[in-house]
Amino acid sequence: MDASRTPPAAPPAGPLPPPRPAPPVPAAPAAVPAVPVSRVRRLAVPLGLVAGAVAAFGYVGAVDPNQPGHYPVCPLLRLTGLLCPGCGGLRSAHAFAQGDLVTALGANAVAVAGYFAFAAFMILWLVRAARGRPAPQPALKPAHWWAIGALVLVFSVVRNLPFGSALAP
């Protein structure tokens, strides 16, 4: 007999049991009506962030970082004598809070660019939240992030070289 061929199965003895009824199909859940979110609730997070930034700038504007003892020293500067990309950021924020943009740019130009980028993002978020639209998503491509990183790296290196002393705080 061929091994690939199997004999037909014998029919079961006795009568077949009655078929089981199909389980009931659950009804689709009722759609939950969207609850409109109040304008105050939509604006709470962006306004909270703006309030925190204003408080931080208010504190740095009132407590001068040029006076020793108020803020810690940059660990990279203390250990190596090299300026990091953030060195001068507090002095920049102090001058910015005082309304002295030229001094702020002289202390840390990258930080000032960051202040303006943050302000633009927050304004956009507040406008979108007031209109009931979702928060903006920064949609930068990886190449843009690499370019920003390269720019900060070049800024860090140049400000530590003799010819880039104008970028040092």
C-alpha atoms as a PDB file:
ATOM      1  CA  MET A   1       0.000   0.000   0.000  1.00  0.00           C
ATOM      2  CA  ASP A   2       1.211   3.517  -0.799  1.00  0.00           C
ATOM      3  CA  ALA A   3       2.228   5.470   2.337  1.00  0.00           C
ATOM      4  CA  SER A   4       0.985   8.778   0.943  1.00  0.00           C
ATOM      5  CA  ARG A   5      -2.537   7.463   0.617  1.00  0.00           C
ATOM      6  CA  THR A   6      -4.547   7.032   3.778  1.00  0.00           C
ATOM      7  CA  PRO A   7      -7.727   5.057   3.971  1.00  0.00           C
ATOM      8  CA  PRO A   8     -10.934   7.089   4.349  1.00  0.00           C
ATOM      9  CA  ALA A   9     -12.028   7.724   7.909  1.00  0.00           C
ATOM     10  CA  ALA A  10     -14.912   5.641   9.173  1.00  0.00           C
ATOM     11  CA  PRO A  11     -18.152   7.548   9.736  1.00  0.00           C
ATOM     12  CA  PRO A  12     -18.889   8.255  13.409  1.00  0.00           C
ATOM     13  CA  ALA A  13     -21.129   5.835  15.149  1.00  0.00           C
ATOM     14  CA  GLY A  14     -24.560   7.122  16.111  1.00  0.00           C
ATOM     15  CA  PRO A  15     -26.438  10.313  15.285  1.00  0.00           C
ATOM     16  CA  LEU A  16     -24.602  13.660  14.960  1.00  0.00           C
ATOM     17  CA  PRO A  17     -25.077  16.211  17.752  1.00  0.00           C
ATOM     18  CA  PRO A  18     -27.110  19.298  16.875  1.00  0.00           C
ATOM     19  CA  PRO A  19     -25.000  22.276  15.682  1.00  0.00           C
ATOM     20  CA  ARG A  20     -24.148  24.919  18.272  1.00  0.00           C
ATOM     21  CA  PRO A  21     -25.735  28.285  17.809  1.00  0.00           C
ATOM     22  CA  ALA A  22     -23.305  31.025  16.796  1.00  0.00           C
ATOM     23  CA  PRO A  23     -22.395  33.364  19.640  1.00  0.00           C
ATOM     24  CA  PRO A  24     -24.105  36.719  19.432  1.00  0.00           C
ATOM     25  CA  VAL A  25     -22.049  39.406  17.726  1.00  0.00           C
ATOM     26  CA  PRO A  26     -21.464  42.246  20.154  1.00  0.00           C
ATOM     27  CA  ALA A  27     -22.877  45.532  19.046  1.00  0.00           C
ATOM     28  CA  ALA A  28     -20.395  48.185  18.058  1.00  0.00           C
ATOM     29  CA  PRO A  29     -19.743  50.508  20.970  1.00  0.00           C
ATOM     30  CA  ALA A  30     -21.677  53.693  20.779  1.00  0.00           C
ATOM     31  CA  ALA A  31     -19.545  56.552  19.587  1.00  0.00           C
ATOM     32  CA  VAL A  32     -18.692  58.786  22.494  1.00  0.00           C
ATOM     33  CA  PRO A  33     -19.594  62.291  21.537  1.00  0.00           C
ATOM     34  CA  ALA A  34     -16.585  64.592  21.483  1.00  0.00           C
ATOM     35  CA  VAL A  35     -16.636  66.893  24.447  1.00  0.00           C
ATOM     36  CA  PRO A  36     -15.590  70.344  23.387  1.00  0.00           C
ATOM     37  CA  VAL A  37     -12.544  71.463  25.297  1.00  0.00           C
ATOM     38  CA  SER A  38     -12.828  74.922  26.746  1.00  0.00           C
ATOM     39  CA  ARG A  39     -10.536  77.670  25.552  1.00  0.00           C
ATOM     40  CA  VAL A  40      -9.076  78.071  29.037  1.00  0.00           C
ATOM     41  CA  ARG A  41      -8.105  74.396  29.117  1.00  0.00           C
ATOM     42  CA  ARG A  42      -6.551  74.563  25.622  1.00  0.00           C
ATOM     43  CA  LEU A  43      -4.470  77.585  26.613  1.00  0.00           C
ATOM     44  CA  ALA A  44      -3.397  76.267  30.035  1.00  0.00           C
ATOM     45  CA  VAL A  45      -0.210  74.461  28.982  1.00  0.00           C
ATOM     46  CA  PRO A  46       1.209  77.060  26.581  1.00  0.00           C
ATOM     47  CA  LEU A  47       0.350  79.886  28.978  1.00  0.00           C
ATOM     48  CA  GLY A  48       1.970  77.939  31.815  1.00  0.00           C
ATOM     49  CA  LEU A  49       5.172  77.575  29.782  1.00  0.00           C
ATOM     50  CA  VAL A  50       5.150  81.257  28.898  1.00  0.00           C
ATOM     51  CA  ALA A  51       4.626  82.136  32.575  1.00  0.00           C
ATOM     52  CA  GLY A  52       7.574  79.909  33.534  1.00  0.00           C
ATOM     53  CA  ALA A  53       9.824  81.511  30.919  1.00  0.00           C
ATOM     54  CA  VAL A  54       8.783  85.012  32.002  1.00  0.00           C
ATOM     55  CA  ALA A  55       9.466  84.099  35.637  1.00  0.00           C
ATOM     56  CA  ALA A  56      12.895  82.688  34.749  1.00  0.00           C
ATOM     57  CA  PHE A  57      13.822  85.766  32.714  1.00  0.00           C
ATOM     58  CA  GLY A  58      12.467  87.979  35.505  1.00  0.00           C
ATOM     59  CA  TYR A  59      14.687  86.250  38.051  1.00  0.00           C
ATOM     60  CA  VAL A  60      17.783  86.369  35.844  1.00  0.00           C
ATOM     61  CA  GLY A  61      16.984  89.987  34.997  1.00  0.00           C
ATOM     62  CA  ALA A  62      16.790  90.881  38.703  1.00  0.00           C
ATOM     63  CA  VAL A  63      19.767  88.824  39.946  1.00  0.00           C
ATOM     64  CA  ASP A  64      22.826  89.881  37.976  1.00  0.00           C
ATOM     65  CA  PRO A  65      24.972  86.917  36.868  1.00  0.00           C
ATOM     66  CA  ASN A  66      27.956  89.269  36.536  1.00  0.00           C
ATOM     67  CA  GLN A  67      28.102  89.429  40.345  1.00  0.00           C
ATOM     68  CA  PRO A  68      29.925  86.364  41.734  1.00  0.00           C
ATOM     69  CA  GLY A  69      28.159  83.918  44.013  1.00  0.00           C
ATOM     70  CA  HIS A  70      24.651  83.989  42.542  1.00  0.00           C
ATOM     71  CA  TYR A  71      24.991  81.213  39.961  1.00  0.00           C
ATOM     72  CA  PRO A  72      27.282  78.189  39.578  1.00  0.00           C
ATOM     73  CA  VAL A  73      30.277  78.357  37.259  1.00  0.00           C
ATOM     74  CA  CYS A  74      30.250  76.299  34.054  1.00  0.00           C
ATOM     75  CA  PRO A  75      31.991  73.001  34.873  1.00  0.00           C
ATOM     76  CA  LEU A  76      33.644  72.789  31.432  1.00  0.00           C
ATOM     77  CA  LEU A  77      35.036  76.290  31.802  1.00  0.00           C
ATOM     78  CA  ARG A  78      36.246  75.602  35.337  1.00  0.00           C
ATOM     79  CA  LEU A  79      37.904  72.262  34.483  1.00  0.00           C
ATOM     80  CA  THR A  80      39.339  72.994  31.034  1.00  0.00           C
ATOM     81  CA  GLY A  81      39.206  76.745  30.513  1.00  0.00           C
ATOM     82  CA  LEU A  82      37.143  76.196  27.336  1.00  0.00           C
ATOM     83  CA  LEU A  83      33.873  77.961  26.665  1.00  0.00           C
ATOM     84  CA  CYS A  84      30.917  75.643  26.041  1.00  0.00           C
ATOM     85  CA  PRO A  85      28.061  76.657  23.702  1.00  0.00           C
ATOM     86  CA  GLY A  86      26.045  77.807  26.719  1.00  0.00           C
ATOM     87  CA  CYS A  87      28.764  79.899  28.376  1.00  0.00           C
ATOM     88  CA  GLY A  88      27.524  83.456  28.654  1.00  0.00           C
ATOM     89  CA  GLY A  89      23.903  82.316  28.413  1.00  0.00           C
ATOM     90  CA  LEU A  90      22.933  83.746  31.817  1.00  0.00           C
ATOM     91  CA  ARG A  91      24.680  87.031  31.070  1.00  0.00           C
ATOM     92  CA  SER A  92      22.895  87.015  27.716  1.00  0.00           C
ATOM     93  CA  ALA A  93      19.529  86.362  29.380  1.00  0.00           C
ATOM     94  CA  HIS A  94      20.212  89.128  31.908  1.00  0.00           C
ATOM     95  CA  ALA A  95      20.997  91.646  29.179  1.00  0.00           C
ATOM     96  CA  PHE A  96      18.023  90.431  27.115  1.00  0.00           C
ATOM     97  CA  ALA A  97      15.696  90.851  30.098  1.00  0.00           C
ATOM     98  CA  GLN A  98      17.103  94.354  30.614  1.00  0.00           C
ATOM     99  CA  GLY A  99      16.375  95.164  26.954  1.00  0.00           C
ATOM    100  CA  ASP A 100      20.029  95.389  25.903  1.00  0.00           C
ATOM    101  CA  LEU A 101      20.063  93.262  22.743  1.00  0.00           C
ATOM    102  CA  VAL A 102      23.610  94.234  21.702  1.00  0.00           C
ATOM    103  CA  THR A 103      25.093  93.081  25.015  1.00  0.00           C
ATOM    104  CA  ALA A 104      22.945  89.936  24.900  1.00  0.00           C
ATOM    105  CA  LEU A 105      24.283  89.084  21.432  1.00  0.00           C
ATOM    106  CA  GLY A 106      27.835  89.742  22.626  1.00  0.00           C
ATOM    107  CA  ALA A 107      27.426  87.393  25.595  1.00  0.00           C
ATOM    108  CA  ASN A 108      25.963  84.469  23.599  1.00  0.00           C
ATOM    109  CA  ALA A 109      24.525  84.939  20.126  1.00  0.00           C
ATOM    110  CA  VAL A 110      23.263  81.343  19.913  1.00  0.00           C
ATOM    111  CA  ALA A 111      21.278  81.797  23.121  1.00  0.00           C
ATOM    112  CA  VAL A 112      19.618  84.938  21.729  1.00  0.00           C
ATOM    113  CA  ALA A 113      18.651  83.015  18.589  1.00  0.00           C
ATOM    114  CA  GLY A 114      17.176  80.369  20.907  1.00  0.00           C
ATOM    115  CA  TYR A 115      15.156  83.011  22.784  1.00  0.00           C
ATOM    116  CA  PHE A 116      13.629  84.238  19.543  1.00  0.00           C
ATOM    117  CA  ALA A 117      12.951  80.693  18.291  1.00  0.00           C
ATOM    118  CA  PHE A 118      11.247  79.844  21.590  1.00  0.00           C
ATOM    119  CA  ALA A 119       9.158  83.027  21.439  1.00  0.00           C
ATOM    120  CA  ALA A 120       8.065  82.315  17.858  1.00  0.00           C
ATOM    121  CA  PHE A 121       7.114  78.729  18.733  1.00  0.00           C
ATOM    122  CA  MET A 122       5.133  79.855  21.787  1.00  0.00           C
ATOM    123  CA  ILE A 123       3.259  82.531  19.826  1.00  0.00           C
ATOM    124  CA  LEU A 124       2.355  79.968  17.173  1.00  0.00           C
ATOM    125  CA  TRP A 125       1.209  77.495  19.843  1.00  0.00           C
ATOM    126  CA  LEU A 126      -0.915  80.118  21.617  1.00  0.00           C
ATOM    127  CA  VAL A 127      -2.599  81.198  18.382  1.00  0.00           C
ATOM    128  CA  ARG A 128      -3.315  77.586  17.406  1.00  0.00           C
ATOM    129  CA  ALA A 129      -4.634  76.740  20.883  1.00  0.00           C
ATOM    130  CA  ALA A 130      -6.894  79.796  20.875  1.00  0.00           C
ATOM    131  CA  ARG A 131      -8.355  78.645  17.549  1.00  0.00           C
ATOM    132  CA  GLY A 132      -8.864  75.076  18.798  1.00  0.00           C
ATOM    133  CA  ARG A 133      -6.130  73.557  16.662  1.00  0.00           C
ATOM    134  CA  PRO A 134      -3.468  71.116  17.919  1.00  0.00           C
ATOM    135  CA  ALA A 135      -0.042  72.206  19.090  1.00  0.00           C
ATOM    136  CA  PRO A 136       2.522  72.721  16.333  1.00  0.00           C
ATOM    137  CA  GLN A 137       4.951  69.870  15.771  1.00  0.00           C
ATOM    138  CA  PRO A 138       8.496  70.878  14.847  1.00  0.00           C
ATOM    139  CA  ALA A 139       8.908  68.996  11.589  1.00  0.00           C
ATOM    140  CA  LEU A 140      12.601  69.434  10.980  1.00  0.00           C
ATOM    141  CA  LYS A 141      14.275  66.843   8.830  1.00  0.00           C
ATOM    142  CA  PRO A 142      17.361  65.072  10.175  1.00  0.00           C
ATOM    143  CA  ALA A 143      19.524  67.176   7.855  1.00  0.00           C
ATOM    144  CA  HIS A 144      18.223  70.325   9.542  1.00  0.00           C
ATOM    145  CA  TRP A 145      19.039  68.952  13.015  1.00  0.00           C
ATOM    146  CA  TRP A 146      22.530  68.045  11.814  1.00  0.00           C
ATOM    147  CA  ALA A 147      22.966  71.543  10.397  1.00  0.00           C
ATOM    148  CA  ILE A 148      21.909  73.117  13.700  1.00  0.00           C
ATOM    149  CA  GLY A 149      24.309  70.846  15.577  1.00  0.00           C
ATOM    150  CA  ALA A 150      27.135  71.698  13.174  1.00  0.00           C
ATOM    151  CA  LEU A 151      26.412  75.408  13.566  1.00  0.00           C
ATOM    152  CA  VAL A 152      26.556  75.145  17.368  1.00  0.00           C
ATOM    153  CA  LEU A 153      29.764  73.105  17.129  1.00  0.00           C
ATOM    154  CA  VAL A 154      31.402  75.677  14.840  1.00  0.00           C
ATOM    155  CA  PHE A 155      30.243  78.446  17.186  1.00  0.00           C
ATOM    156  CA  SER A 156      31.799  76.581  20.142  1.00  0.00           C
ATOM    157  CA  VAL A 157      35.115  76.030  18.400  1.00  0.00           C
ATOM    158  CA  VAL A 158      35.438  79.509  16.901  1.00  0.00           C
ATOM    159  CA  ARG A 159      34.661  81.295  20.173  1.00  0.00           C
ATOM    160  CA  ASN A 160      37.576  79.439  21.801  1.00  0.00           C
ATOM    161  CA  LEU A 161      40.082  80.473  19.117  1.00  0.00           C
ATOM    162  CA  PRO A 162      41.991  83.768  19.187  1.00  0.00           C
ATOM    163  CA  PHE A 163      40.314  85.163  16.047  1.00  0.00           C
ATOM    164  CA  GLY A 164      36.842  84.362  17.454  1.00  0.00           C
ATOM    165  CA  SER A 165      37.273  86.237  20.705  1.00  0.00           C
ATOM    166  CA  ALA A 166      34.413  88.548  19.705  1.00  0.00           C
ATOM    167  CA  LEU A 167      32.053  85.592  20.251  1.00  0.00           C
ATOM    168  CA  ALA A 168      33.372  84.939  23.772  1.00  0.00           C
ATOM    169  CA  PRO A 169      31.391  86.446  26.649  1.00  0.00           C
END
